[in-house]
Each structure stands twice: as structure tokens, then as C-alpha cells.
Coordinates of N, CA, C and O in Angstrom, one line a residue:
M11 N 63.2 8.1 22.3 CA 64.5 8.2 22.9 C 65.0 9.5 23.3 O 65.6 9.7 24.3
R12 N 64.5 10.5 22.5 CA 64.9 11.9 22.8 C 64.1 12.4 24.1 O 64.7 13.1 24.9
K13 N 62.9 11.9 24.3 CA 62.2 12.4 25.6 C 62.8 11.8 26.8 O 62.9 12.5 27.8
N14 N 63.3 10.6 26.7 CA 64.0 10.0 27.9 C 65.4 10.8 28.2 O 65.7 10.9 29.3
L15 N 66.1 11.1 27.1 CA 67.3 11.8 27.3 C 67.1 13.2 27.9 O 67.8 13.6 28.8
I16 N 66.1 13.9 27.4 CA 65.8 15.2 27.9 C 65.3 15.1 29.4 O 65.7 15.9 30.3
S17 N 64.5 14.0 29.7 CA 64.1 13.8 31.1 C 65.3 13.5 32.0 O 65.4 14.1 33.1
V18 N 66.3 12.7 31.5 CA 67.5 12.5 32.3 C 68.3 13.7 32.5 O 68.8 14.0 33.6
I19 N 68.4 14.6 31.5 CA 69.1 15.9 31.6 C 68.4 16.8 32.6 O 69.1 17.4 33.4
I20 N 67.1 16.9 32.5 CA 66.4 17.8 33.4 C 66.6 17.2 34.9 O 66.8 18.0 35.9
L21 N 66.5 15.9 35.0 CA 66.7 15.4 36.4 C 68.1 15.7 36.9 O 68.2 16.0 38.1
A22 N 69.0 15.6 36.1 CA 70.4 15.8 36.5 C 70.6 17.3 36.9 O 71.3 17.7 37.8
I23 N 70.1 18.2 36.1 CA 70.1 19.6 36.4 C 69.4 19.9 37.7 O 69.9 20.7 38.5
C24 N 68.2 19.3 38.0 CA 67.5 19.5 39.2 C 68.3 19.0 40.4 O 68.4 19.7 41.4
I25 N 69.0 17.9 40.3 CA 69.9 17.4 41.3 C 71.0 18.3 41.6 O 71.4 18.6 42.7
V26 N 71.7 18.8 40.5 CA 72.7 19.8 40.6 C 72.2 21.1 41.4 O 72.9 21.6 42.2
N27 N 71.1 21.5 41.0 CA 70.5 22.7 41.5 C 70.2 22.5 43.0 O 70.6 23.3 43.9
L28 N 69.7 21.3 43.5 CA 69.4 21.0 44.8 C 70.7 21.0 45.6 O 70.9 21.5 46.7
V29 N 71.8 20.4 45.0 CA 73.1 20.3 45.7 C 73.7 21.7 45.9 O 74.2 22.1 46.9
L30 N 73.6 22.6 44.9 CA 74.1 23.9 45.0 C 73.3 24.8 46.0 O 73.9 25.6 46.8
N31 N 72.0 24.6 46.0 CA 71.2 25.3 47.1 C 71.6 24.9 48.4 O 71.7 25.7 49.4
A32 N 71.8 23.6 48.7 CA 72.2 23.1 49.9 C 73.6 23.7 50.3 O 73.8 24.0 51.4
L33 N 74.5 23.7 49.3 CA 75.8 24.3 49.6 C 75.7 25.7 50.0 O 76.4 26.2 50.9
L34 N 74.8 26.5 49.3 CA 74.7 27.9 49.6 C 74.2 28.1 51.1 O 74.6 29.0 51.8
V35 N 73.1 27.2 51.5 CA 72.6 27.3 52.8 C 73.8 27.1 53.8 O 73.9 27.8 54.9
F36 N 74.5 26.1 53.6 CA 75.6 25.7 54.6 C 76.8 26.7 54.6 O 77.4 26.8 55.6
V37 N 76.9 27.4 53.5 CA 78.0 28.3 53.4 C 77.6 29.7 54.1 O 78.3 30.3 54.8
F38 N 76.3 30.1 53.8 CA 76.0 31.4 54.2 C 75.3 31.4 55.6 O 75.4 32.5 56.3
L39 N 74.7 30.3 56.1 CA 74.1 30.3 57.4 C 75.1 30.7 58.5 O 74.7 31.5 59.4
P40 N 76.3 30.1 58.7 CA 77.2 30.4 59.7 C 77.6 31.9 59.6 O 77.7 32.6 60.7
A41 N 77.8 32.4 58.5 CA 78.2 33.8 58.4 C 77.0 34.7 58.8 O 77.2 35.8 59.4
M42 N 75.9 34.4 58.5 CA 74.7 35.2 58.9 C 74.5 35.1 60.4 O 74.1 36.2 61.0
K43 N 74.8 34.0 61.0 CA 74.6 33.9 62.5 C 75.7 34.7 63.2 O 75.5 35.4 64.1
K44 N 76.9 34.7 62.6 CA 78.0 35.5 63.2 C 77.7 37.0 63.1 O 77.9 37.8 64.0
T45 N 77.1 37.4 61.9 CA 76.7 38.8 61.7 C 75.6 39.2 62.6 O 75.7 40.3 63.3
D46 N 74.6 38.4 62.9 CA 73.6 38.6 63.9 C 74.1 38.8 65.3 O 73.7 39.6 66.0
N47 N 75.0 37.9 65.7 CA 75.6 37.9 67.0 C 76.4 39.2 67.2 O 76.3 39.8 68.2
L48 N 77.1 39.7 66.1 CA 77.9 40.9 66.2 C 76.9 42.1 66.3 O 77.2 42.9 67.2
V49 N 75.9 42.1 65.6 CA 75.0 43.3 65.7 C 74.2 43.2 67.1 O 74.1 44.3 67.7
T50 N 73.9 42.1 67.5 CA 73.3 42.0 68.9 C 74.3 42.6 70.0 O 73.9 43.2 70.8
E51 N 75.5 42.2 69.9 CA 76.5 42.6 70.9 C 76.8 44.1 70.8 O 76.8 44.8 71.8
I52 N 76.9 44.6 69.6 CA 77.0 46.1 69.4 C 75.8 46.8 69.9 O 75.9 47.9 70.6
A53 N 74.6 46.3 69.7 CA 73.4 47.0 70.2 C 73.4 46.9 71.7 O 72.9 47.9 72.4
A54 N 73.8 45.9 72.3 CA 73.8 45.7 73.8 C 74.8 46.7 74.4 O 74.6 47.3 75.4
I55 N 76.0 46.9 73.7 CA 76.9 47.8 74.1 C 76.5 49.2 74.1 O 76.7 50.1 75.0
L56 N 75.7 49.6 73.0 CA 75.2 50.9 72.9 C 73.9 51.1 73.5 O 73.3 52.1 73.5
N57 N 73.4 50.0 74.2 CA 72.1 50.1 75.0 C 71.0 50.4 74.1 O 70.1 51.2 74.5
L58 N 71.0 49.7 72.9 CA 69.7 49.9 72.0 C 68.8 48.7 72.3 O 69.2 47.6 72.6
E59 N 67.6 49.0 72.1 CA 66.6 47.8 72.2 C 66.2 47.4 70.8 O 65.7 48.2 70.0
L60 N 66.5 46.1 70.5 CA 66.1 45.6 69.3 C 64.6 45.1 69.3 O 64.0 45.2 68.3
D61 N 64.1 44.6 70.4 CA 62.7 44.1 70.5 C 62.0 45.2 71.4 O 62.4 45.4 72.6
K62 N 60.9 45.6 70.9 CA 60.2 46.6 71.7 C 59.4 45.9 72.8 O 58.9 44.8 72.6
D63 N 59.5 46.3 74.1 CA 58.8 45.7 75.2 C 57.4 46.2 75.2 O 57.1 47.3 75.6
D64 N 56.5 45.3 74.8 CA 55.1 45.7 74.9 C 54.3 45.1 76.0 O 53.1 44.9 76.0
S65 N 55.1 44.6 77.0 CA 54.4 43.9 78.2 C 53.5 44.9 78.9 O 52.5 44.5 79.4
L66 N 53.8 46.1 79.0 CA 53.0 47.1 79.6 C 52.2 47.9 78.7 O 51.5 48.9 79.1
G67 N 52.4 47.8 77.4 CA 51.8 48.6 76.4 C 52.5 49.8 76.1 O 53.4 50.3 76.9
S68 N 52.2 50.5 75.0 CA 53.0 51.6 74.6 C 52.2 52.9 75.2 O 52.8 54.0 75.1
G69 N 51.1 52.8 75.7 CA 50.4 53.9 76.3 C 49.5 54.5 75.3 O 49.6 54.2 74.1
P70 N 48.6 55.4 75.8 CA 47.6 56.0 74.9 C 48.2 57.2 74.1 O 49.4 57.6 74.3
D71 N 47.3 57.7 73.2 CA 47.7 58.9 72.5 C 47.9 60.0 73.5 O 47.3 60.0 74.6
I72 N 48.8 61.0 73.3 CA 49.2 62.0 74.3 C 48.0 62.8 74.6 O 47.9 63.2 75.8
K73 N 47.0 62.9 73.9 CA 45.8 63.7 74.3 C 44.9 63.0 75.3 O 44.1 63.5 76.0
D74 N 45.1 61.6 75.3 CA 44.3 60.8 76.2 C 45.0 60.4 77.5 O 44.5 59.8 78.4
A75 N 46.3 60.8 77.6 CA 47.1 60.6 78.8 C 46.7 61.4 79.9 O 46.6 62.7 79.8
K76 N 46.5 60.7 81.1 CA 46.1 61.5 82.3 C 47.2 61.0 83.4 O 47.7 59.9 83.4
A77 N 47.4 61.9 84.3 CA 48.3 61.5 85.4 C 47.5 61.7 86.8 O 46.8 62.6 86.9
Y78 N 47.9 60.9 87.7 CA 47.4 61.0 89.0 C 48.6 61.1 89.9 O 49.5 60.1 90.0
N79 N 48.9 62.2 90.6 CA 50.0 62.3 91.5 C 49.5 62.0 93.0 O 48.6 62.5 93.5
V80 N 50.2 61.0 93.4 CA 50.0 60.7 94.9 C 50.4 61.8 95.8 O 51.4 62.5 95.6
S81 N 49.5 62.1 96.7 CA 49.6 63.4 97.5 C 51.0 63.6 98.1 O 51.5 64.7 98.1
E82 N 51.6 62.6 98.8 CA 52.9 62.8 99.5 C 53.8 61.7 99.2 O 53.4 60.6 99.0
P83 N 55.2 62.0 99.1 CA 56.1 61.0 99.0 C 56.1 60.1 100.2 O 55.7 60.4 101.3
T84 N 56.5 58.8 100.0 CA 56.5 57.8 101.1 C 58.0 57.4 101.4 O 58.8 57.3 100.5
S85 N 58.2 57.2 102.7 CA 59.6 56.7 103.1 C 59.6 55.2 103.3 O 58.6 54.7 103.9
I86 N 60.5 54.5 102.6 CA 60.6 53.1 102.7 C 62.0 52.6 103.1 O 62.9 53.1 102.5
N87 N 62.0 51.8 104.1 CA 63.3 51.2 104.5 C 63.8 50.2 103.4 O 62.9 49.4 102.9
L88 N 65.1 50.3 103.1 CA 65.7 49.5 102.1 C 66.2 48.2 102.7 O 66.5 48.1 103.9
K89 N 66.4 47.2 101.9 CA 66.9 45.8 102.4 C 68.3 46.1 102.8 O 69.1 46.8 102.1
K90 N 68.7 45.4 103.9 CA 70.0 45.4 104.4 C 70.9 44.6 103.7 O 70.6 43.5 103.2
D91 N 72.1 45.1 103.4 CA 73.2 44.2 102.6 C 74.3 43.8 103.5 O 75.2 43.1 103.0
G92 N 74.3 44.2 104.7 CA 75.4 43.8 105.7 C 76.8 44.4 105.5 O 77.7 44.0 106.1
Q93 N 76.8 45.5 104.6 CA 78.2 46.1 104.3 C 78.4 47.4 105.2 O 79.6 47.7 105.4
D94 N 77.3 48.1 105.3 CA 77.5 49.5 106.0 C 77.4 49.4 107.5 O 76.3 49.5 108.1
L95 N 78.5 49.1 108.1 CA 78.5 49.0 109.6 C 79.2 50.2 110.2 O 80.2 50.8 109.7
D96 N 78.7 50.7 111.3 CA 79.3 51.9 112.0 C 80.4 51.3 112.9 O 80.7 50.2 112.9
K97 N 81.0 52.2 113.7 CA 82.2 51.8 114.5 C 81.8 50.8 115.6 O 82.6 50.1 116.1
N98 N 80.5 50.7 115.9 CA 80.0 49.7 116.9 C 79.6 48.4 116.3 O 79.1 47.5 117.0
G99 N 79.7 48.3 115.0 CA 79.3 47.1 114.3 C 77.8 47.0 114.0 O 77.4 45.9 113.7
I100 N 77.2 48.0 114.2 CA 75.7 48.1 113.9 C 75.5 48.5 112.5 O 76.1 49.6 112.0
E101 N 74.6 47.9 111.7 CA 74.4 48.2 110.4 C 73.6 49.5 110.2 O 72.5 49.7 110.9
D102 N 74.1 50.4 109.4 CA 73.3 51.6 109.1 C 72.0 51.2 108.3 O 71.9 50.4 107.5
V103 N 70.9 52.0 108.7 CA 69.7 51.8 108.0 C 69.5 52.8 106.8 O 69.7 54.0 107.0
H104 N 69.2 52.2 105.7 CA 69.0 53.1 104.5 C 67.6 53.1 104.1 O 66.8 52.2 104.4
W105 N 67.2 54.2 103.6 CA 65.8 54.3 103.2 C 65.7 55.1 101.8 O 66.7 55.7 101.4
A106 N 64.5 55.1 101.3 CA 64.3 55.8 100.0 C 62.9 56.6 100.2 O 62.1 56.1 100.9
M107 N 63.0 57.8 99.8 CA 61.7 58.6 99.9 C 61.3 58.8 98.4 O 62.0 59.4 97.6
I108 N 60.2 58.2 98.1 CA 59.7 58.2 96.7 C 58.3 58.8 96.6 O 57.4 58.5 97.4
G109 N 58.2 59.7 95.6 CA 56.9 60.2 95.2 C 56.5 59.6 93.9 O 57.3 59.4 93.0
I110 N 55.2 59.3 93.8 CA 54.8 58.5 92.7 C 53.7 59.3 91.9 O 52.9 60.0 92.5
S111 N 53.9 59.1 90.5 CA 52.9 59.7 89.6 C 52.4 58.6 88.8 O 53.3 57.8 88.2
I112 N 51.1 58.4 88.7 CA 50.6 57.2 87.9 C 50.1 57.8 86.6 O 49.2 58.6 86.6
S113 N 50.5 57.2 85.5 CA 50.0 57.6 84.2 C 48.9 56.6 83.8 O 49.0 55.4 83.9
M114 N 47.8 57.2 83.3 CA 46.6 56.5 82.9 C 46.1 56.8 81.6 O 46.4 58.0 81.1
D115 N 45.3 56.0 81.0 CA 44.7 56.2 79.6 C 43.3 56.8 79.9 O 42.4 56.1 80.4
G116 N 43.2 58.1 79.6 CA 41.9 58.8 79.8 C 40.8 58.3 78.9 O 39.6 58.5 79.2
S117 N 41.1 57.6 77.9 CA 40.1 57.1 77.0 C 39.6 55.7 77.4 O 38.7 55.1 76.7
A118 N 40.2 55.0 78.4 CA 39.8 53.7 78.8 C 38.4 53.8 79.4 O 38.1 54.8 80.1
K119 N 37.6 52.7 79.2 CA 36.3 52.8 79.7 C 36.2 52.8 81.3 O 35.2 53.4 81.8
D120 N 37.2 52.3 82.0 CA 37.1 52.4 83.4 C 38.0 53.5 84.0 O 38.3 53.5 85.2
Y121 N 38.4 54.5 83.2 CA 39.2 55.5 83.7 C 38.6 56.4 84.9 O 39.2 56.6 85.9
D122 N 37.3 56.7 84.7 CA 36.6 57.5 85.8 C 36.6 56.7 87.1 O 36.8 57.3 88.1
D123 N 36.3 55.4 86.9 CA 36.2 54.6 88.2 C 37.6 54.5 88.9 O 37.7 54.6 90.1
I124 N 38.6 54.3 88.1 CA 39.9 54.0 88.6 C 40.5 55.3 89.3 O 41.1 55.4 90.3
S125 N 40.3 56.5 88.5 CA 40.8 57.8 89.1 C 40.1 58.1 90.4 O 40.7 58.6 91.3
A126 N 38.8 57.8 90.4 CA 38.1 58.0 91.7 C 38.6 57.1 92.8 O 38.8 57.5 94.0
K127 N 38.8 55.8 92.4 CA 39.2 54.9 93.4 C 40.7 55.1 93.9 O 41.0 55.0 95.1
L128 N 41.6 55.7 93.0 CA 42.9 56.0 93.4 C 42.8 57.1 94.5 O 43.6 57.1 95.5
A129 N 41.9 58.1 94.4 CA 41.8 59.2 95.3 C 41.4 58.6 96.7 O 41.9 59.1 97.8
E130 N 40.6 57.6 96.7 CA 40.1 57.0 97.9 C 41.1 56.0 98.5 O 41.1 55.9 99.8
T131 N 41.9 55.4 97.8 CA 42.7 54.3 98.2 C 44.2 54.5 97.9 O 44.9 53.6 97.5
E132 N 44.8 55.7 98.3 CA 46.1 55.9 98.1 C 47.0 55.0 98.9 O 48.1 54.7 98.6
S133 N 46.5 54.5 100.0 CA 47.2 53.6 100.9 C 47.6 52.2 100.0 O 48.6 51.7 100.3
W134 N 46.8 51.9 99.1 CA 47.1 50.8 98.3 C 48.3 51.0 97.4 O 49.2 50.2 97.2
V135 N 48.3 52.3 96.9 CA 49.5 52.7 96.1 C 50.8 52.6 96.9 O 51.8 52.1 96.5
Y136 N 50.7 53.2 98.2 CA 51.8 53.1 99.1 C 52.2 51.7 99.4 O 53.4 51.3 99.4
D137 N 51.3 50.8 99.5 CA 51.6 49.4 99.9 C 52.2 48.6 98.7 O 53.3 48.0 99.0
V138 N 51.8 48.9 97.5 CA 52.4 48.2 96.3 C 53.8 48.7 96.2 O 54.7 48.0 96.0
T139 N 54.0 50.1 96.3 CA 55.3 50.7 96.2 C 56.3 50.2 97.2 O 57.4 49.8 96.9
R140 N 55.8 50.1 98.5 CA 56.6 49.6 99.6 C 57.0 48.2 99.4 O 58.1 47.8 99.6
S141 N 56.1 47.4 99.0 CA 56.4 46.0 98.8 C 57.4 45.7 97.7 O 58.2 44.8 97.8
V142 N 57.5 46.6 96.7 CA 58.5 46.4 95.6 C 59.8 46.9 96.0 O 60.8 46.4 95.9
V143 N 59.8 48.2 96.5 CA 61.0 48.9 96.9 C 61.8 48.3 97.9 O 63.1 48.3 97.9
Q144 N 61.2 47.8 99.0 CA 61.9 47.2 100.1 C 62.7 45.9 99.8 O 63.4 45.4 100.6
E145 N 62.5 45.4 98.7 CA 63.2 44.2 98.2 C 64.7 44.6 97.6 O 65.4 43.7 97.3
Y146 N 65.0 45.8 97.6 CA 66.3 46.2 97.0 C 67.2 46.9 98.1 O 66.7 47.5 99.0
T147 N 68.5 46.8 97.9 CA 69.4 47.5 98.8 C 69.7 48.8 98.3 O 69.3 49.3 97.2
Y148 N 70.4 49.6 99.2 CA 70.8 51.0 98.8 C 71.5 51.1 97.5 O 71.3 51.9 96.7
D149 N 72.5 50.2 97.3 CA 73.3 50.2 96.1 C 72.5 49.9 94.9 O 72.6 50.5 93.8
E150 N 71.6 48.9 95.0 CA 70.7 48.5 93.9 C 69.8 49.5 93.4 O 69.7 49.8 92.3
I151 N 69.1 50.1 94.5 CA 68.0 51.1 94.1 C 68.6 52.4 93.5 O 67.9 53.1 92.8
N152 N 69.8 52.6 93.6 CA 70.4 53.8 93.0 C 70.8 53.6 91.5 O 71.3 54.4 90.8
S153 N 70.7 52.3 91.1 CA 71.0 52.0 89.7 C 69.8 52.4 88.8 O 68.7 52.1 89.0
A154 N 70.1 53.0 87.6 CA 69.0 53.3 86.7 C 68.3 52.1 86.1 O 67.1 52.2 85.9
E155 N 69.0 51.1 85.9 CA 68.3 49.8 85.4 C 67.4 49.3 86.5 O 66.3 48.8 86.1
V156 N 67.8 49.2 87.8 CA 66.9 48.8 88.7 C 65.7 49.7 89.0 O 64.6 49.3 89.2
Q157 N 65.9 51.0 88.8 CA 64.8 51.9 89.0 C 63.8 51.6 87.9 O 62.6 51.7 88.1
A158 N 64.2 51.4 86.7 CA 63.3 51.0 85.6 C 62.5 49.8 85.9 O 61.3 49.7 85.7
T159 N 63.2 48.8 86.4 CA 62.6 47.6 86.9 C 61.5 47.8 87.9 O 60.5 47.2 87.9
V160 N 61.9 48.6 88.9 CA 61.0 49.0 90.0 C 59.7 49.6 89.5 O 58.6 49.3 89.9
K161 N 59.9 50.6 88.6 CA 58.7 51.2 87.9 C 57.8 50.2 87.3 O 56.6 50.3 87.4
K162 N 58.4 49.2 86.5 CA 57.6 48.3 85.8 C 56.9 47.4 86.9 O 55.7 47.0 86.7
Q163 N 57.6 47.0 87.9 CA 57.0 46.2 88.9 C 55.8 46.8 89.7 O 54.8 46.3 90.0
I164 N 56.0 48.2 89.9 CA 54.9 48.9 90.6 C 53.8 49.0 89.7 O 52.6 48.8 90.1
T165 N 54.0 49.3 88.4 CA 53.0 49.4 87.5 C 52.1 48.1 87.4 O 50.9 48.1 87.4
E166 N 52.8 47.0 87.3 CA 52.2 45.7 87.2 C 51.5 45.4 88.5 O 50.3 44.9 88.4
G167 N 52.0 45.8 89.7 CA 51.3 45.6 90.9 C 50.1 46.3 91.0 O 49.0 45.9 91.5
L168 N 50.1 47.6 90.5 CA 48.9 48.5 90.6 C 47.9 48.0 89.6 O 46.7 48.1 89.9
R169 N 48.3 47.5 88.4 CA 47.3 46.9 87.5 C 46.6 45.8 88.1 O 45.4 45.6 88.0
E170 N 47.4 44.9 88.8 CA 46.8 43.8 89.5 C 45.8 44.2 90.6 O 44.8 43.6 90.8
R171 N 46.4 45.1 91.5 CA 45.6 45.6 92.6 C 44.2 46.2 92.2 O 43.2 46.0 92.8
Y172 N 44.3 47.1 91.2 CA 43.0 47.8 90.8 C 42.3 47.0 89.7 O 41.3 47.5 89.2
Q173 N 42.9 45.9 89.2 CA 42.3 45.1 88.2 C 41.9 45.9 86.9 O 40.7 45.9 86.5
T174 N 42.9 46.6 86.3 CA 42.6 47.4 85.2 C 43.8 47.4 84.3 O 45.0 47.2 84.7
D175 N 43.6 47.8 83.0 CA 44.6 48.1 82.1 C 44.7 49.6 81.8 O 45.5 50.1 81.0
C176 N 43.9 50.4 82.5 CA 43.9 51.8 82.4 C 45.3 52.4 82.8 O 45.8 53.4 82.3
I177 N 45.9 51.8 83.8 CA 47.2 52.2 84.4 C 48.3 51.7 83.5 O 48.3 50.5 83.3
Y178 N 49.1 52.5 82.8 CA 50.1 52.0 81.9 C 51.5 52.3 82.3 O 52.5 51.8 81.6
D179 N 51.7 53.3 83.2 CA 53.0 53.6 83.6 C 53.1 54.2 85.0 O 52.1 54.8 85.4
V180 N 54.2 54.2 85.6 CA 54.5 54.8 86.9 C 55.8 55.6 86.7 O 56.8 55.1 86.2
T181 N 55.8 56.8 87.2 CA 57.0 57.6 87.2 C 57.2 58.1 88.6 O 56.4 58.2 89.4
F182 N 58.5 58.4 88.9 CA 58.8 59.0 90.2 C 58.8 60.5 90.2 O 59.6 61.1 89.4
S183 N 57.9 61.1 90.9 CA 57.9 62.5 90.9 C 59.0 63.1 91.8 O 59.4 64.2 91.6
S184 N 59.4 62.3 92.8 CA 60.5 62.6 93.6 C 61.2 61.2 93.9 O 60.5 60.3 94.1
F185 N 62.5 61.3 94.1 CA 63.3 60.1 94.4 C 64.5 60.5 95.2 O 65.4 61.2 94.6
M186 N 64.6 60.0 96.4 CA 65.7 60.4 97.2 C 66.1 59.2 98.1 O 65.3 58.5 98.7
T187 N 67.4 58.9 98.2 CA 67.8 57.8 99.1 C 68.8 58.3 100.1 O 69.6 59.3 99.9
Q188 N 68.9 57.6 101.2 CA 69.8 58.0 102.3 C 70.4 56.7 102.9 O 69.7 55.7 103.1

């Protein structure tokens, strides 16, 4: 009889424990979600990145980083937005003059091939840059966020064109808009 009574007491305690655990989950979960949303909003306001963007990689060790500077800046016509009209009703043409510097991983197995190929095919770099930049208007291209997006798109385009992971970043050695 005692063993049955102890088994019933243990079962009752287990059920009470289960009910209290469920209660804790339903009490604390909404508060945790609210706290998470608050922290996310504050981080967005302060422009902090909570998740590291590894889509293009973090790059090589600094001693392995190599740069290739494209010989001359290129002029690119920007997309028309229909807002800048002169007194005759003709839209002003805006352009960007951009100099590109390509960051590469010197320890990559195809670094020598890619750096030699870049010297031979700078027109490919101009083509990729032009195809990305001409999709933006004058107002858009002057935004820091859009410039960061443009750099990522150019990097991805160059990686695809040269079929390599050696290229990990693109920077603007010069940037001017008119």
C-alpha cells in the first residue's frame, strides 16, 4: 500500500512540475520576445550589425591582402529620374566618375592567374562597374548605403566574371558625381 501511495505522490508532483514549467514558458516567452524586439530596434537605430554578413567572406589575413588598382577612373551615366529639368524642359544628364581598387587574397591558389588576367582585361572591370552603377539615379548613388550595396554588387559581378573567390572586396579609389 505504501508503494502505491508514494507512486501517486510522485505522479502528482511530476504533474505539478509540468504545469509550473508550462506556466513559466508562457509567462516569460512574451517578455523575452519584447526584449529581443527592443534590442533589435535599438541596434537598428544605432546602425549596429547583429549578424555578421559573410556572403563575401571576411577577407584574408592582412599580410595576404593584395590590391589591384584599375589604371583610370571611368565615367558612367546615371539613370534618369525625371526630376532635374532645365528651363527648356530637358532633363539634365548626371554621371559618376569612379576609380576602382580590387582587393584580393594573395594566398589564394589562383591569385597569380587572376592578377595577370586583371591587367589584360581591365575592360571587364569597367563593364561590370558600368552595369551596376548605371542602375542608380544621382540621388541614390550619393547615399552611403547605396554605395556599400554597389561595392558588394561589383564584387559579386567580378567574382562571377573571373570565376574566382580570390577577389573579396572592391573599394572606390575615387568617387565623383555630377
